[in-house]
């Protein structure tokens, strides 16, 4: 080591000596100066060239990339995401991703979420997991950007502004309260002469993309729809995939249901705007995941991609369910319409059109509402209708038709032969409503809505009731279930036989007897006396449903209406009767009493109606809402004569009769035995079929009332009896049912005498006769009433709907 150190020093010394002995080249001073000046000049020239290049670049346009989507007008797109630090904003990017004709995101923001090493990847992965868990559509990055990254748009609520503004990211998420109270905050103010400060419209112009969104062709460039968030429809569509009904699938809708369902009204189970996917269709409900054929015809732009329309339509129907006491308008719905992107503008534009469509269809804004606001019906958008419509008959069908047309802005009058409205719906003082008071199938029934609008309570009838035998004993539940199953089996066998191409039509009574005898012969089963009495009672209730004597009713067509959606159970009744509903419906209508129509002439131009008092009334169109009995009696003459198929239909349809008996007692003697049930039945022998087989407790506080009915064969037995004899027979049956009770004489009693006003399908009729009767003549004369309702026959609901149907047909013909 020591030797190495010495040698090292030596080498260094040698190097230094060599450096001293080396000759250094001397440069003249003048030459050095020249070289320095030369270098300085080159730098100046270079700087000048760079400055020129910069100037040239400033003069040339900035390098941009337009959207590659065909027909997209965006020549210089703007990235809405602004998620990545490298976001190009409105500059150059290697690729633009198109969502709509005003919404794009750049490739840098795409990579920020999509690439696993980027900061936004976890957000994309979390959303993707949620969507795959709750939705059924493919997990797509475009959908992620629409559902999570698009900005919200909201309309300024200031009366002098109303411009659409993009909501700041700091104010997200959008809520109902923000929509209701949003003011864009860019209002100019100035002082008036009185010292007050007045706000002027927003000085900032509206985004130029807004006008493009409101054009029809904007939808053709929409890449992905935005799904609704926090929609009122959530609680009623949880059995469907949310993205299939226009709702976002990024959250579990079943969690949201508990919070939103608390907003609904008291009768949650009686109003179901959407059908269950696993249950048969019910009347008054729609499939929330599909447009029907009529909707696709009216809104063809949404027929292929239905999510936007379904989200809007479902929201409207849910809003109507939540509050049917007020007119539903687009402004009310807009506050609950929450989604990202410019699609919200299109949805708000669509709201008015869908509300008008659903109002005309009778799905919303129906019942007892009066004085409609603008934009609920089409004619309020500048369309004026001068035609006058006359409705003949002030029953429920006629009043319903007149109310619909009056709300739609059409001049309408009702001609009524009697001195009262309601037809068979009429109250007999405080004692009892002697007309219709039962609602068959309360779920979605129009009268359920109307009872809510008038705050009239509906009493739910039990699905099962106790059955009392002629000896006063209660029928056992097992025996009732056994015979109910037996009768249903007989009816199923009849349905199987009539499906055969060569089947012949017989009376329902004859077919039931044949099937029953065949069953007893083949099975060797013997029914005891109790079971036979129960079967007779069930036969009587079947006769009540058919509206006519089972010996005359067609076995082929008695239940043809069940092929249509029906209003679901439970059944209910109105203690005070439905007259209060009809009276409210007729408020403000032009009803002319004691105007009996004897002739209708629709030969030329307007329709001329001749009265019994020799006067005439002229109208553009007429709705004839009279009972079938009036048409059969030919008390109204027609010029020209009605078409022959319609004449034959009137002739072939059967006239049924149903009468009711009301008894008011000084005290309640039945509730202990019937366990306070609102209904109880009487099971007797076949001789009493149709005679007081069912009793209904209609007591109101201290007033104790029972009602029963006469129909079918039993009514034929009572035709020549006086009211007193009928009441005595009813009391005799009650004494058999309650042998241990002291049955008092009624304080008040009443027997209706409506006559043959109902309709049934006799042997040989198929139900097409109802359609023929309902068809209009020459687009001038329309027919309504219970006998024209094929899907809801023998019911006050069917009569109401028939009036609405013909009123809709008239409105459509006038608008078109």
PDB file of N, CA and C in Angstrom, residues 176-177 180 229-236 256-268 315 318-325 332 335-336 338 452:
ATOM      1  N   UNK A 176     -85.520  17.130  -6.230  1.00  0.00           N
ATOM      2  CA  UNK A 176     -86.807  17.782  -6.493  1.00  0.00           C
ATOM      3  C   UNK A 176     -86.817  19.211  -5.965  1.00  0.00           C
ATOM      4  N   UNK A 177     -86.280  19.417  -4.776  1.00  0.00           N
ATOM      5  CA  UNK A 177     -86.257  20.761  -4.202  1.00  0.00           C
ATOM      6  C   UNK A 177     -85.395  21.710  -5.031  1.00  0.00           C
ATOM      7  N   UNK A 180     -87.414  22.742  -8.069  1.00  0.00           N
ATOM      8  CA  UNK A 180     -88.485  23.676  -7.741  1.00  0.00           C
ATOM      9  C   UNK A 180     -87.962  25.078  -7.442  1.00  0.00           C
ATOM     10  N   UNK A 229     -83.739   8.848 -12.260  1.00  0.00           N
ATOM     11  CA  UNK A 229     -83.284   8.597 -10.895  1.00  0.00           C
ATOM     12  C   UNK A 229     -84.369   9.025  -9.917  1.00  0.00           C
ATOM     13  N   UNK A 230     -84.528   8.258  -8.845  1.00  0.00           N
ATOM     14  CA  UNK A 230     -85.470   8.598  -7.766  1.00  0.00           C
ATOM     15  C   UNK A 230     -86.873   8.882  -8.300  1.00  0.00           C
ATOM     16  N   UNK A 231     -87.319   8.120  -9.268  1.00  0.00           N
ATOM     17  CA  UNK A 231     -88.640   8.332  -9.852  1.00  0.00           C
ATOM     18  C   UNK A 231     -89.735   7.876  -8.890  1.00  0.00           C
ATOM     19  N   UNK A 232     -90.875   8.553  -8.868  1.00  0.00           N
ATOM     20  CA  UNK A 232     -92.004   8.075  -8.058  1.00  0.00           C
ATOM     21  C   UNK A 232     -92.496   6.691  -8.470  1.00  0.00           C
ATOM     22  N   UNK A 233     -92.105   6.229  -9.654  1.00  0.00           N
ATOM     23  CA  UNK A 233     -92.539   4.904 -10.110  1.00  0.00           C
ATOM     24  C   UNK A 233     -91.753   3.771  -9.480  1.00  0.00           C
ATOM     25  N   UNK A 234     -90.676   4.095  -8.753  1.00  0.00           N
ATOM     26  CA  UNK A 234     -89.811   3.053  -8.191  1.00  0.00           C
ATOM     27  C   UNK A 234     -90.578   2.062  -7.317  1.00  0.00           C
ATOM     28  N   UNK A 235     -91.427   2.505  -6.360  1.00  0.00           N
ATOM     29  CA  UNK A 235     -92.068   1.521  -5.481  1.00  0.00           C
ATOM     30  C   UNK A 235     -92.985   0.550  -6.194  1.00  0.00           C
ATOM     31  N   UNK A 236     -93.451   0.898  -7.387  1.00  0.00           N
ATOM     32  CA  UNK A 236     -94.457   0.085  -8.066  1.00  0.00           C
ATOM     33  C   UNK A 236     -93.882  -0.733  -9.220  1.00  0.00           C
ATOM     34  N   UNK A 256     -84.841   1.763  -2.283  1.00  0.00           N
ATOM     35  CA  UNK A 256     -85.526   3.040  -2.461  1.00  0.00           C
ATOM     36  C   UNK A 256     -87.025   2.924  -2.221  1.00  0.00           C
ATOM     37  N   UNK A 257     -87.580   1.728  -2.429  1.00  0.00           N
ATOM     38  CA  UNK A 257     -89.037   1.570  -2.321  1.00  0.00           C
ATOM     39  C   UNK A 257     -89.549   1.968  -0.945  1.00  0.00           C
ATOM     40  N   UNK A 258     -88.837   1.587   0.113  1.00  0.00           N
ATOM     41  CA  UNK A 258     -89.318   1.861   1.458  1.00  0.00           C
ATOM     42  C   UNK A 258     -89.429   3.352   1.727  1.00  0.00           C
ATOM     43  N   UNK A 259     -88.476   4.123   1.187  1.00  0.00           N
ATOM     44  CA  UNK A 259     -88.511   5.557   1.411  1.00  0.00           C
ATOM     45  C   UNK A 259     -89.552   6.259   0.584  1.00  0.00           C
ATOM     46  N   UNK A 260     -89.767   5.811  -0.653  1.00  0.00           N
ATOM     47  CA  UNK A 260     -90.690   6.504  -1.545  1.00  0.00           C
ATOM     48  C   UNK A 260     -92.133   6.073  -1.339  1.00  0.00           C
ATOM     49  N   UNK A 261     -92.338   4.842  -0.877  1.00  0.00           N
ATOM     50  CA  UNK A 261     -93.704   4.330  -0.771  1.00  0.00           C
ATOM     51  C   UNK A 261     -94.494   5.052   0.319  1.00  0.00           C
ATOM     52  N   UNK A 262     -93.780   5.651   1.263  1.00  0.00           N
ATOM     53  CA  UNK A 262     -94.461   6.382   2.324  1.00  0.00           C
ATOM     54  C   UNK A 262     -95.189   7.605   1.798  1.00  0.00           C
ATOM     55  N   UNK A 263     -94.852   8.050   0.575  1.00  0.00           N
ATOM     56  CA  UNK A 263     -95.509   9.214   0.000  1.00  0.00           C
ATOM     57  C   UNK A 263     -96.876   8.868  -0.579  1.00  0.00           C
ATOM     58  N   UNK A 264     -97.186   7.586  -0.744  1.00  0.00           N
ATOM     59  CA  UNK A 264     -98.402   7.189  -1.449  1.00  0.00           C
ATOM     60  C   UNK A 264     -99.624   7.396  -0.566  1.00  0.00           C
ATOM     61  N   UNK A 265    -100.824   7.278  -1.182  1.00  0.00           N
ATOM     62  CA  UNK A 265    -102.055   7.527  -0.456  1.00  0.00           C
ATOM     63  C   UNK A 265    -102.457   6.317   0.376  1.00  0.00           C
ATOM     64  N   UNK A 266    -103.600   6.459   1.044  1.00  0.00           N
ATOM     65  CA  UNK A 266    -104.019   5.417   1.983  1.00  0.00           C
ATOM     66  C   UNK A 266    -104.415   4.131   1.289  1.00  0.00           C
ATOM     67  N   UNK A 267    -105.027   4.224   0.103  1.00  0.00           N
ATOM     68  CA  UNK A 267    -105.537   3.043  -0.580  1.00  0.00           C
ATOM     69  C   UNK A 267    -104.482   2.480  -1.513  1.00  0.00           C
ATOM     70  N   UNK A 268    -103.338   2.114  -0.927  1.00  0.00           N
ATOM     71  CA  UNK A 268    -102.225   1.655  -1.749  1.00  0.00           C
ATOM     72  C   UNK A 268    -102.614   0.416  -2.540  1.00  0.00           C
ATOM     73  N   UNK A 315     -93.567   7.491 -14.795  1.00  0.00           N
ATOM     74  CA  UNK A 315     -93.543   8.570 -13.799  1.00  0.00           C
ATOM     75  C   UNK A 315     -94.904   9.247 -13.721  1.00  0.00           C
ATOM     76  N   UNK A 318     -97.467   7.000 -11.975  1.00  0.00           N
ATOM     77  CA  UNK A 318     -97.200   6.941 -10.536  1.00  0.00           C
ATOM     78  C   UNK A 318     -97.626   8.232  -9.849  1.00  0.00           C
ATOM     79  N   UNK A 319     -97.400   9.365 -10.498  1.00  0.00           N
ATOM     80  CA  UNK A 319     -97.820  10.647  -9.929  1.00  0.00           C
ATOM     81  C   UNK A 319     -99.346  10.721  -9.815  1.00  0.00           C
ATOM     82  N   UNK A 320    -100.059  10.195 -10.807  1.00  0.00           N
ATOM     83  CA  UNK A 320    -101.526  10.182 -10.749  1.00  0.00           C
ATOM     84  C   UNK A 320    -102.011   9.288  -9.627  1.00  0.00           C
ATOM     85  N   UNK A 321    -101.346   8.173  -9.417  1.00  0.00           N
ATOM     86  CA  UNK A 321    -101.715   7.294  -8.313  1.00  0.00           C
ATOM     87  C   UNK A 321    -101.528   7.997  -6.969  1.00  0.00           C
ATOM     88  N   UNK A 322    -100.428   8.746  -6.848  1.00  0.00           N
ATOM     89  CA  UNK A 322    -100.130   9.396  -5.580  1.00  0.00           C
ATOM     90  C   UNK A 322    -101.120  10.507  -5.245  1.00  0.00           C
ATOM     91  N   UNK A 323    -101.689  11.137  -6.258  1.00  0.00           N
ATOM     92  CA  UNK A 323    -102.657  12.207  -6.007  1.00  0.00           C
ATOM     93  C   UNK A 323    -103.605  12.323  -7.188  1.00  0.00           C
ATOM     94  N   UNK A 324    -104.780  11.728  -7.044  1.00  0.00           N
ATOM     95  CA  UNK A 324    -105.791  11.798  -8.104  1.00  0.00           C
ATOM     96  C   UNK A 324    -106.843  12.844  -7.805  1.00  0.00           C
ATOM     97  N   UNK A 325    -106.622  13.655  -6.775  1.00  0.00           N
ATOM     98  CA  UNK A 325    -107.602  14.675  -6.401  1.00  0.00           C
ATOM     99  C   UNK A 325    -107.391  15.986  -7.144  1.00  0.00           C
ATOM    100  N   UNK A 332     -95.979  19.763 -12.627  1.00  0.00           N
ATOM    101  CA  UNK A 332     -95.881  18.945 -11.419  1.00  0.00           C
ATOM    102  C   UNK A 332     -94.960  17.747 -11.640  1.00  0.00           C
ATOM    103  N   UNK A 335     -90.900  18.357 -11.797  1.00  0.00           N
ATOM    104  CA  UNK A 335     -90.158  18.470 -10.548  1.00  0.00           C
ATOM    105  C   UNK A 335     -89.602  17.129 -10.081  1.00  0.00           C
ATOM    106  N   UNK A 336     -90.195  16.041 -10.543  1.00  0.00           N
ATOM    107  CA  UNK A 336     -89.754  14.703 -10.135  1.00  0.00           C
ATOM    108  C   UNK A 336     -88.996  13.979 -11.245  1.00  0.00           C
ATOM    109  N   UNK A 338     -85.843  13.408 -12.914  1.00  0.00           N
ATOM    110  CA  UNK A 338     -84.424  13.618 -12.644  1.00  0.00           C
ATOM    111  C   UNK A 338     -83.608  12.632 -13.465  1.00  0.00           C
ATOM    112  N   UNK A 452    -112.047   8.478  -3.819  1.00  0.00           N
ATOM    113  CA  UNK A 452    -110.949   9.241  -3.226  1.00  0.00           C
ATOM    114  C   UNK A 452    -111.118  10.734  -3.507  1.00  0.00           C
TER     115      UNK A 452
END
